[in-house]
């Protein structure tokens, strides 16, 4: 591996910054969107069987940030093609869900990185409002609002901030 590459992925993030990162447990999340890579500042969202807080968030300017959601409660899909379209239209860099997605036939055609535990056809109920800005734990990693995430085909890496020496391919 050479530092002379013009572009980098999660492998290079790990090689260059091993002491300053956390890596999600392997096989914890699967890719469902049409893009296979993303990186950006994290916006954390806690949900309990209700995706309305995430929906509202994705309807605001994303400025390339990554929405990272932790879902509790009964099985339900909190992201589908409609929320993914909001994310695309508002310039979000990606969606990472410790929960389930649906409309995967459409998601794979959309230019958005969507990572999730799996699929489930039942949409979320309107149970309770979620919260933005909580510290989450997903795949063995504690995720703070405002941290920086790198996602690609090799895995998911979290850092406290963006690395200036990494030119991550999106």
mmCIF file of C-alpha atoms in Angstrom, residues 28-169:
data_model
loop_
_atom_site.group_PDB
_atom_site.id
_atom_site.type_symbol
_atom_site.label_atom_id
_atom_site.label_comp_id
_atom_site.label_asym_id
_atom_site.label_seq_id
_atom_site.Cartn_x
_atom_site.Cartn_y
_atom_site.Cartn_z
ATOM 1 C CA UNK A 28 -23.144 -6.170 10.888
ATOM 2 C CA UNK A 29 -24.627 -4.022 8.101
ATOM 3 C CA UNK A 30 -25.451 -4.684 4.452
ATOM 4 C CA UNK A 31 -25.500 -2.254 1.533
ATOM 5 C CA UNK A 32 -28.868 -1.588 -0.137
ATOM 6 C CA UNK A 33 -28.426 1.702 -1.990
ATOM 7 C CA UNK A 34 -27.144 2.420 -5.475
ATOM 8 C CA UNK A 35 -23.883 3.860 -4.115
ATOM 9 C CA UNK A 36 -21.376 1.684 -2.286
ATOM 10 C CA UNK A 37 -19.310 4.425 -0.597
ATOM 11 C CA UNK A 38 -19.831 7.501 1.511
ATOM 12 C CA UNK A 39 -18.088 9.570 4.133
ATOM 13 C CA UNK A 40 -19.104 12.569 6.157
ATOM 14 C CA UNK A 41 -20.005 14.121 9.459
ATOM 15 C CA UNK A 42 -22.445 12.023 11.493
ATOM 16 C CA UNK A 43 -25.913 13.122 12.573
ATOM 17 C CA UNK A 44 -27.199 10.590 15.113
ATOM 18 C CA UNK A 45 -30.889 9.693 15.357
ATOM 19 C CA UNK A 46 -32.564 7.433 17.942
ATOM 20 C CA UNK A 47 -35.847 5.874 16.791
ATOM 21 C CA UNK A 48 -38.446 3.644 18.437
ATOM 22 C CA UNK A 49 -40.610 2.061 15.717
ATOM 23 C CA UNK A 50 -41.268 5.536 14.283
ATOM 24 C CA UNK A 51 -39.278 7.012 11.412
ATOM 25 C CA UNK A 52 -40.868 10.489 11.490
ATOM 26 C CA UNK A 53 -37.818 12.115 13.160
ATOM 27 C CA UNK A 54 -35.543 10.623 10.493
ATOM 28 C CA UNK A 55 -37.964 11.688 7.754
ATOM 29 C CA UNK A 56 -38.001 15.271 9.063
ATOM 30 C CA UNK A 57 -34.198 15.281 9.301
ATOM 31 C CA UNK A 58 -33.741 14.045 5.724
ATOM 32 C CA UNK A 59 -36.007 16.855 4.501
ATOM 33 C CA UNK A 60 -33.442 19.422 5.749
ATOM 34 C CA UNK A 61 -30.155 20.331 4.013
ATOM 35 C CA UNK A 62 -27.699 17.494 4.567
ATOM 36 C CA UNK A 63 -24.575 19.219 3.249
ATOM 37 C CA UNK A 64 -23.019 15.778 2.658
ATOM 38 C CA UNK A 65 -23.559 14.588 6.240
ATOM 39 C CA UNK A 66 -24.427 10.971 7.064
ATOM 40 C CA UNK A 67 -27.608 10.126 8.990
ATOM 41 C CA UNK A 68 -26.887 7.294 11.453
ATOM 42 C CA UNK A 69 -30.007 5.823 13.077
ATOM 43 C CA UNK A 70 -30.438 3.324 15.920
ATOM 44 C CA UNK A 71 -33.864 1.659 15.955
ATOM 45 C CA UNK A 72 -35.462 0.006 18.986
ATOM 46 C CA UNK A 73 -38.813 -1.716 19.459
ATOM 47 C CA UNK A 74 -40.576 -4.217 17.237
ATOM 48 C CA UNK A 75 -39.392 -5.089 13.745
ATOM 49 C CA UNK A 76 -40.214 -2.447 11.145
ATOM 50 C CA UNK A 77 -38.577 -0.761 8.174
ATOM 51 C CA UNK A 78 -37.589 2.840 8.855
ATOM 52 C CA UNK A 79 -36.089 3.622 5.430
ATOM 53 C CA UNK A 80 -37.575 3.013 2.010
ATOM 54 C CA UNK A 81 -37.522 4.702 -1.363
ATOM 55 C CA UNK A 82 -39.426 7.795 -0.144
ATOM 56 C CA UNK A 83 -36.953 8.640 2.646
ATOM 57 C CA UNK A 84 -34.050 7.848 0.344
ATOM 58 C CA UNK A 85 -35.434 10.335 -2.197
ATOM 59 C CA UNK A 86 -35.626 13.020 0.522
ATOM 60 C CA UNK A 87 -31.975 12.307 1.362
ATOM 61 C CA UNK A 88 -30.899 12.599 -2.278
ATOM 62 C CA UNK A 89 -32.928 15.779 -2.894
ATOM 63 C CA UNK A 90 -31.428 17.423 0.214
ATOM 64 C CA UNK A 91 -27.787 16.445 -0.367
ATOM 65 C CA UNK A 92 -27.303 13.870 2.394
ATOM 66 C CA UNK A 93 -24.173 11.767 1.901
ATOM 67 C CA UNK A 94 -25.623 8.486 3.135
ATOM 68 C CA UNK A 95 -27.907 6.664 5.566
ATOM 69 C CA UNK A 96 -26.714 4.078 8.088
ATOM 70 C CA UNK A 97 -29.486 2.237 9.959
ATOM 71 C CA UNK A 98 -29.159 -0.177 12.849
ATOM 72 C CA UNK A 99 -32.549 -1.436 11.786
ATOM 73 C CA UNK A 100 -34.378 -2.443 8.647
ATOM 74 C CA UNK A 101 -35.167 -1.066 5.188
ATOM 75 C CA UNK A 102 -37.739 -1.881 2.528
ATOM 76 C CA UNK A 103 -38.321 -1.083 -1.155
ATOM 77 C CA UNK A 104 -34.888 -2.571 -1.821
ATOM 78 C CA UNK A 105 -35.610 -3.042 -5.527
ATOM 79 C CA UNK A 106 -35.878 0.752 -5.777
ATOM 80 C CA UNK A 107 -33.111 1.559 -3.260
ATOM 81 C CA UNK A 108 -30.493 -0.220 -5.357
ATOM 82 C CA UNK A 109 -31.277 2.108 -8.283
ATOM 83 C CA UNK A 110 -30.951 5.309 -6.236
ATOM 84 C CA UNK A 111 -27.649 7.242 -5.953
ATOM 85 C CA UNK A 112 -27.401 6.970 -2.163
ATOM 86 C CA UNK A 113 -25.389 4.770 0.216
ATOM 87 C CA UNK A 114 -27.883 2.939 2.450
ATOM 88 C CA UNK A 115 -26.563 0.489 5.049
ATOM 89 C CA UNK A 116 -28.905 -1.543 7.269
ATOM 90 C CA UNK A 117 -29.174 -4.767 9.256
ATOM 91 C CA UNK A 118 -31.577 -6.241 6.733
ATOM 92 C CA UNK A 119 -34.965 -5.936 5.096
ATOM 93 C CA UNK A 120 -38.475 -6.024 6.468
ATOM 94 C CA UNK A 121 -41.609 -5.185 4.438
ATOM 95 C CA UNK A 122 -43.671 -3.632 7.260
ATOM 96 C CA UNK A 123 -43.225 0.139 7.562
ATOM 97 C CA UNK A 124 -42.709 1.869 10.865
ATOM 98 C CA UNK A 125 -45.646 2.848 13.007
ATOM 99 C CA UNK A 126 -46.134 6.294 14.434
ATOM 100 C CA UNK A 127 -45.313 5.287 17.990
ATOM 101 C CA UNK A 128 -43.134 8.028 19.445
ATOM 102 C CA UNK A 129 -40.836 10.842 18.458
ATOM 103 C CA UNK A 130 -37.168 10.032 18.106
ATOM 104 C CA UNK A 131 -34.246 12.182 19.195
ATOM 105 C CA UNK A 132 -31.311 13.716 17.377
ATOM 106 C CA UNK A 133 -27.848 14.059 18.856
ATOM 107 C CA UNK A 134 -27.682 11.061 21.213
ATOM 108 C CA UNK A 135 -24.571 8.888 21.485
ATOM 109 C CA UNK A 136 -25.429 5.559 19.843
ATOM 110 C CA UNK A 137 -23.890 2.112 19.962
ATOM 111 C CA UNK A 138 -23.973 0.159 16.712
ATOM 112 C CA UNK A 139 -21.940 -2.905 15.718
ATOM 113 C CA UNK A 140 -19.716 -2.597 18.777
ATOM 114 C CA UNK A 141 -18.883 1.079 18.186
ATOM 115 C CA UNK A 142 -19.968 4.141 20.187
ATOM 116 C CA UNK A 143 -21.000 6.866 17.766
ATOM 117 C CA UNK A 144 -21.093 10.505 18.813
ATOM 118 C CA UNK A 145 -23.114 13.126 16.986
ATOM 119 C CA UNK A 146 -20.594 15.153 14.947
ATOM 120 C CA UNK A 147 -18.032 12.364 14.565
ATOM 121 C CA UNK A 148 -16.874 11.344 11.082
ATOM 122 C CA UNK A 149 -17.730 8.109 9.277
ATOM 123 C CA UNK A 150 -16.156 6.345 6.303
ATOM 124 C CA UNK A 151 -18.148 3.552 4.572
ATOM 125 C CA UNK A 152 -17.289 1.403 1.573
ATOM 126 C CA UNK A 153 -17.321 -2.177 0.310
ATOM 127 C CA UNK A 154 -14.737 -3.178 2.933
ATOM 128 C CA UNK A 155 -16.573 -1.910 6.001
ATOM 129 C CA UNK A 156 -17.444 1.042 8.219
ATOM 130 C CA UNK A 157 -14.872 3.126 10.105
ATOM 131 C CA UNK A 158 -15.575 5.865 12.638
ATOM 132 C CA UNK A 159 -13.255 8.700 13.685
ATOM 133 C CA UNK A 160 -13.663 11.681 15.991
ATOM 134 C CA UNK A 161 -13.057 14.013 13.028
ATOM 135 C CA UNK A 162 -12.259 14.045 9.320
ATOM 136 C CA UNK A 163 -8.677 13.090 8.441
ATOM 137 C CA UNK A 164 -7.072 15.781 6.294
ATOM 138 C CA UNK A 165 -4.671 13.293 4.649
ATOM 139 C CA UNK A 166 -7.463 11.017 3.400
ATOM 140 C CA UNK A 167 -8.945 11.630 -0.042
ATOM 141 C CA UNK A 168 -11.905 9.286 0.278
ATOM 142 C CA UNK A 169 -13.503 8.162 -2.972
#
